[in-house]
Amino acid sequence: MQIEYEEHGDGIPLVLLHAFPLSRRMWEPQKKALERVKVRLILPDLRGFGETKSTADTNTMDEMAGDVADLLDRLEIEKAIIGGLSMGGYVTFALYRLDPGRFSGLILCDTACAADTDEKRENRFKLIKKIEGSGSQALIENMLPMLAGKYTKENNPELYADLEQRFAGTDPQAAIGALRGMAARNDSCDLLSEIDVPTLFIFGEEDALTDADMGRKMHSRVNGSELCLIRDAGHYSNLEQPEQFDQAIISFISRQ
Ligand code: MLT
């Protein structure tokens, strides 16, 4: 599938993959900050999100990874620093399994290498039923309170309201397709010890879904990797504390 994307700047190719149920628009704060470094920033919309339409029943992480590989082929990019946040991280792991030679670096944010537990899978199927009943509005009450950090809830009502709008605006079919895809994803923890490119982990300290301990564990299994914990941020660390987040990736990229 040919996915939509945007690109900015010249320099080291850097691909950032968005979280669920957002789109490439989630990288808006980073677009501005990354003007300060020499990067060719590539921001895809994964299947079903943003401008990439999909009516499939299931969109797997492997399919999304294949789309990103095809996009890199189209752009004639042999190697890139590739990173993703949460679902974007699951897709990054799937792409690493598919084609490790594509990577000149890895940025894994608020994500997990493990597949879903049975309980998580069940919860996804329950959420799918709710979306079938009441549309994407169901994403707001069932996910957002856990994703936004305490600091954001108490101090950044604008961001919270903006996320509510973005959740509500998600195509229900795309949300269902990705929820099924996430439920079916492979466990990627065996890849960690094989990673041999510079790797940065970024985790919001208040992330309740993919918590900082997960970040610490993955970091301890990737040789030479770095871990940056973002203060006063939950799951969407790049949106909740863009300055700290930007500084972490800019400092990482500047050293490559
Ligand atoms: C995301 O932020 O991409 C998703 O919430 C991840 C998930 O549900 O596992």
GROMACS .gro file of C-alpha atoms and ligand atoms in nm:
model
  265
    1MET     CA    1   0.000   0.000   0.000
    2GLN     CA    2   0.131   0.348  -0.088
    3ILE     CA    3   0.118   0.552   0.232
    4GLU     CA    4   0.105   0.929   0.265
    5TYR     CA    5   0.392   1.114   0.429
    6GLU     CA    6   0.562   1.448   0.457
    7GLU     CA    7   0.927   1.534   0.455
    8HIS     CA    8   1.137   1.828   0.567
    9GLY     CA    9   1.502   1.929   0.556
   10ASP     CA   10   1.826   1.777   0.430
   11GLY     CA   11   2.075   1.553   0.602
   12ILE     CA   12   2.065   1.219   0.785
   13PRO     CA   13   1.733   1.050   0.705
   14LEU     CA   14   1.516   1.028   1.017
   15VAL     CA   15   1.181   0.847   1.008
   16LEU     CA   16   0.938   0.891   1.298
   17LEU     CA   17   0.634   0.664   1.327
   18HIS     CA   18   0.330   0.785   1.514
   19ALA     CA   19   0.131   0.630   1.797
   20PHE     CA   20  -0.225   0.496   1.803
   21PRO     CA   21  -0.478   0.649   1.733
   22LEU     CA   22  -0.290   0.954   1.611
   23SER     CA   23  -0.125   1.046   1.282
   24ARG     CA   24   0.196   1.209   1.163
   25ARG     CA   25   0.053   1.533   1.300
   26MET     CA   26   0.167   1.416   1.643
   27TRP     CA   27   0.524   1.510   1.547
   28GLU     CA   28   0.432   1.876   1.494
   29PRO     CA   29   0.648   2.001   1.788
   30GLN     CA   30   0.947   1.796   1.670
   31LYS     CA   31   0.920   1.927   1.311
   32LYS     CA   32   1.001   2.275   1.433
   33ALA     CA   33   1.277   2.171   1.673
   34LEU     CA   34   1.449   1.947   1.419
   35GLU     CA   35   1.502   2.242   1.187
   36ARG     CA   36   1.804   2.308   1.412
   37VAL     CA   37   1.985   1.991   1.298
   38LYS     CA   38   2.081   1.849   0.962
   39VAL     CA   39   1.815   1.585   0.914
   40ARG     CA   40   1.585   1.479   0.636
   41LEU     CA   41   1.275   1.421   0.845
   42ILE     CA   42   1.022   1.173   0.704
   43LEU     CA   43   0.684   1.146   0.872
   44PRO     CA   44   0.451   0.875   0.739
   45ASP     CA   45   0.082   0.826   0.815
   46LEU     CA   46   0.047   0.456   0.897
   47ARG     CA   47  -0.240   0.254   0.743
   48GLY     CA   48  -0.578   0.404   0.825
   49PHE     CA   49  -0.445   0.714   0.999
   50GLY     CA   50  -0.416   1.075   0.885
   51GLU     CA   51  -0.420   1.084   0.507
   52THR     CA   52  -0.350   0.712   0.455
   53LYS     CA   53  -0.691   0.551   0.414
   54SER     CA   54  -0.759   0.183   0.479
   55THR     CA   55  -1.079  -0.017   0.499
   56ALA     CA   56  -0.909  -0.344   0.596
   57ASP     CA   57  -1.045  -0.543   0.891
   58THR     CA   58  -0.697  -0.586   1.036
   59ASN     CA   59  -0.382  -0.384   0.982
   60THR     CA   60  -0.084  -0.571   1.120
   61MET     CA   61   0.238  -0.418   1.246
   62ASP     CA   62   0.421  -0.624   0.980
   63GLU     CA   63   0.208  -0.473   0.704
   64MET     CA   64   0.266  -0.125   0.839
   65ALA     CA   65   0.641  -0.197   0.855
   66GLY     CA   66   0.633  -0.320   0.495
   67ASP     CA   67   0.465   0.006   0.392
   68VAL     CA   68   0.744   0.206   0.557
   69ALA     CA   69   1.011  -0.007   0.384
   70ASP     CA   70   0.834   0.054   0.049
   71LEU     CA   71   0.825   0.425   0.120
   72LEU     CA   72   1.200   0.426   0.187
   73ASP     CA   73   1.253   0.240  -0.141
   74ARG     CA   74   1.040   0.498  -0.322
   75LEU     CA   75   1.248   0.774  -0.169
   76GLU     CA   76   1.570   0.584  -0.251
   77ILE     CA   77   1.678   0.590   0.111
   78GLU     CA   78   1.903   0.297   0.192
   79LYS     CA   79   1.948   0.359   0.563
   80ALA     CA   80   1.780   0.584   0.815
   81ILE     CA   81   1.748   0.646   1.183
   82ILE     CA   82   1.404   0.498   1.241
   83GLY     CA   83   1.198   0.555   1.549
   84GLY     CA   84   0.848   0.534   1.678
   85LEU     CA   85   0.632   0.602   1.977
   86SER     CA   86   0.415   0.323   2.120
   87MET     CA   87   0.238   0.163   1.818
   88GLY     CA   88   0.503   0.339   1.609
   89GLY     CA   89   0.758   0.151   1.821
   90TYR     CA   90   0.583  -0.182   1.756
   91VAL     CA   91   0.608  -0.104   1.384
   92THR     CA   92   0.975  -0.009   1.427
   93PHE     CA   93   1.045  -0.348   1.588
   94ALA     CA   94   0.859  -0.521   1.302
   95LEU     CA   95   1.069  -0.328   1.049
   96TYR     CA   96   1.389  -0.418   1.234
   97ARG     CA   97   1.291  -0.785   1.212
   98LEU     CA   98   1.209  -0.745   0.840
   99ASP     CA   99   1.518  -0.550   0.739
  100PRO     CA  100   1.778  -0.463   1.007
  101GLY     CA  101   2.013  -0.332   0.737
  102ARG     CA  102   1.780  -0.035   0.688
  103PHE     CA  103   1.869   0.110   1.025
  104SER     CA  104   2.150   0.352   1.098
  105GLY     CA  105   1.996   0.417   1.441
  106LEU     CA  106   1.687   0.342   1.647
  107ILE     CA  107   1.468   0.560   1.865
  108LEU     CA  108   1.211   0.372   2.073
  109CYS     CA  109   0.970   0.585   2.272
  110ASP     CA  110   0.704   0.478   2.523
  111THR     CA  111   0.676   0.135   2.365
  112ALA     CA  112   0.719  -0.232   2.446
  113CYS     CA  113   0.899  -0.526   2.289
  114ALA     CA  114   0.659  -0.779   2.439
  115ALA     CA  115   0.349  -0.904   2.262
  116ASP     CA  116   0.011  -0.846   2.428
  117THR     CA  117  -0.077  -1.060   2.727
  118ASP     CA  118  -0.407  -1.250   2.705
  119GLU     CA  119  -0.562  -0.985   2.929
  120LYS     CA  120  -0.447  -0.698   2.706
  121ARG     CA  121  -0.578  -0.879   2.400
  122GLU     CA  122  -0.916  -0.930   2.569
  123ASN     CA  123  -0.928  -0.561   2.655
  124ARG     CA  124  -0.860  -0.470   2.293
  125PHE     CA  125  -1.148  -0.693   2.177
  126LYS     CA  126  -1.378  -0.530   2.435
  127LEU     CA  127  -1.273  -0.188   2.309
  128ILE     CA  128  -1.341  -0.295   1.949
  129LYS     CA  129  -1.697  -0.388   2.053
  130LYS     CA  130  -1.741  -0.045   2.211
  131ILE     CA  131  -1.610   0.129   1.898
  132GLU     CA  132  -1.852  -0.077   1.689
  133GLY     CA  133  -2.130   0.047   1.918
  134SER     CA  134  -2.046   0.410   1.976
  135GLY     CA  135  -1.765   0.499   1.735
  136SER     CA  136  -1.423   0.646   1.811
  137GLN     CA  137  -1.564   0.839   2.106
  138ALA     CA  138  -1.508   0.510   2.293
  139LEU     CA  139  -1.133   0.563   2.261
  140ILE     CA  140  -1.152   0.875   2.474
  141GLU     CA  141  -1.301   0.726   2.789
  142ASN     CA  142  -1.128   0.389   2.756
  143MET     CA  143  -0.776   0.501   2.676
  144LEU     CA  144  -0.700   0.868   2.723
  145PRO     CA  145  -0.716   0.887   3.106
  146MET     CA  146  -0.448   0.618   3.126
  147LEU     CA  147  -0.231   0.766   2.853
  148ALA     CA  148  -0.206   1.128   2.961
  149GLY     CA  149   0.032   1.183   3.252
  150LYS     CA  150  -0.073   1.328   3.588
  151TYR     CA  151   0.109   1.652   3.514
  152THR     CA  152  -0.071   1.694   3.181
  153LYS     CA  153  -0.410   1.625   3.340
  154GLU     CA  154  -0.349   1.884   3.607
  155ASN     CA  155  -0.165   2.149   3.410
  156ASN     CA  156  -0.230   2.117   3.040
  157PRO     CA  157  -0.607   2.105   2.973
  158GLU     CA  158  -0.549   2.240   2.621
  159LEU     CA  159  -0.341   1.938   2.524
  160TYR     CA  160  -0.590   1.701   2.689
  161ALA     CA  161  -0.879   1.859   2.498
  162ASP     CA  162  -0.679   1.847   2.175
  163LEU     CA  163  -0.610   1.476   2.227
  164GLU     CA  164  -0.981   1.415   2.291
  165GLN     CA  165  -1.057   1.577   1.958
  166ARG     CA  166  -0.792   1.376   1.777
  167PHE     CA  167  -0.919   1.051   1.932
  168ALA     CA  168  -1.280   1.134   1.839
  169GLY     CA  169  -1.172   1.218   1.483
  170THR     CA  170  -1.011   0.876   1.427
  171ASP     CA  171  -1.173   0.666   1.155
  172PRO     CA  172  -1.343   0.386   1.359
  173GLN     CA  173  -1.253   0.122   1.101
  174ALA     CA  174  -0.886   0.225   1.117
  175ALA     CA  175  -0.891   0.213   1.497
  176ILE     CA  176  -1.039  -0.138   1.488
  177GLY     CA  177  -0.793  -0.253   1.220
  178ALA     CA  178  -0.495  -0.132   1.423
  179LEU     CA  179  -0.631  -0.270   1.753
  180ARG     CA  180  -0.659  -0.613   1.588
  181GLY     CA  181  -0.309  -0.567   1.442
  182MET     CA  182  -0.160  -0.474   1.780
  183ALA     CA  183  -0.334  -0.770   1.946
  184ALA     CA  184  -0.180  -1.004   1.687
  185ARG     CA  185   0.172  -0.863   1.693
  186ASN     CA  186   0.482  -1.075   1.751
  187ASP     CA  187   0.693  -1.058   2.060
  188SER     CA  188   1.008  -0.868   1.963
  189CYS     CA  189   1.208  -0.898   2.285
  190ASP     CA  190   1.444  -1.150   2.123
  191LEU     CA  191   1.558  -0.874   1.887
  192LEU     CA  192   1.699  -0.656   2.164
  193SER     CA  193   2.028  -0.843   2.203
  194GLU     CA  194   2.077  -0.838   1.824
  195ILE     CA  195   2.047  -0.463   1.784
  196ASP     CA  196   2.384  -0.329   1.677
  197VAL     CA  197   2.307   0.032   1.584
  198PRO     CA  198   2.299   0.335   1.815
  199THR     CA  199   1.974   0.317   2.009
  200LEU     CA  200   1.789   0.570   2.220
  201PHE     CA  201   1.499   0.485   2.450
  202ILE     CA  202   1.271   0.769   2.559
  203PHE     CA  203   1.001   0.717   2.823
  204GLY     CA  204   0.768   0.952   3.005
  205GLU     CA  205   0.820   0.907   3.380
  206GLU     CA  206   0.441   0.905   3.428
  207ASP     CA  207   0.363   0.667   3.143
  208ALA     CA  208   0.110   0.418   3.283
  209LEU     CA  209   0.083   0.202   2.970
  210THR     CA  210   0.447   0.143   2.878
  211ASP     CA  211   0.616   0.247   3.198
  212ALA     CA  212   0.970   0.364   3.267
  213ASP     CA  213   1.063   0.020   3.405
  214MET     CA  214   0.992  -0.127   3.065
  215GLY     CA  215   1.227   0.131   2.922
  216ARG     CA  216   1.496   0.043   3.179
  217LYS     CA  217   1.463  -0.331   3.102
  218MET     CA  218   1.489  -0.285   2.725
  219HIS     CA  219   1.777  -0.041   2.765
  220SER     CA  220   1.970  -0.297   2.974
  221ARG     CA  221   1.937  -0.550   2.690
  222VAL     CA  222   2.058  -0.331   2.402
  223ASN     CA  223   2.434  -0.289   2.394
  224GLY     CA  224   2.549   0.070   2.427
  225SER     CA  225   2.196   0.210   2.424
  226GLU     CA  226   2.085   0.528   2.598
  227LEU     CA  227   1.777   0.590   2.808
  228CYS     CA  228   1.617   0.929   2.860
  229LEU     CA  229   1.331   0.965   3.108
  230ILE     CA  230   1.103   1.262   3.050
  231ARG     CA  231   0.984   1.443   3.362
  232ASP     CA  232   0.616   1.534   3.400
  233ALA     CA  233   0.517   1.331   3.095
  234GLY     CA  234   0.290   1.031   3.043
  235HIS     CA  235   0.260   0.810   2.736
  236TYR     CA  236   0.274   1.084   2.471
  237SER     CA  237   0.605   1.217   2.598
  238ASN     CA  238   0.678   1.409   2.275
  239LEU     CA  239   0.354   1.608   2.307
  240GLU     CA  240   0.347   1.640   2.684
  241GLN     CA  241   0.703   1.769   2.725
  242PRO     CA  242   0.828   1.856   2.377
  243GLU     CA  243   1.132   2.052   2.495
  244GLN     CA  244   1.283   1.765   2.693
  245PHE     CA  245   1.192   1.521   2.416
  246ASP     CA  246   1.342   1.736   2.141
  247GLN     CA  247   1.660   1.786   2.335
  248ALA     CA  248   1.698   1.407   2.377
  249ILE     CA  249   1.663   1.331   2.007
  250ILE     CA  250   1.867   1.629   1.890
  251SER     CA  251   2.153   1.534   2.121
  252PHE     CA  252   2.133   1.170   2.000
  253ILE     CA  253   2.124   1.265   1.630
  254SER     CA  254   2.406   1.517   1.666
  255ARG     CA  255   2.632   1.239   1.790
  256GLN     CA  256   2.570   1.009   1.488
  257MLT     C1  257  -0.033   0.372   2.131
  257MLT     O1  258  -0.016   0.470   2.204
  257MLT     O2  259   0.018   0.364   2.019
  257MLT     C2  260  -0.121   0.259   2.180
  257MLT     O3  261  -0.196   0.301   2.287
  257MLT     C3  262  -0.039   0.140   2.215
  257MLT     C4  263  -0.118   0.024   2.266
  257MLT     O4  264  -0.241   0.033   2.279
  257MLT     O5  265  -0.055  -0.079   2.296
   0.00000   0.00000   0.00000
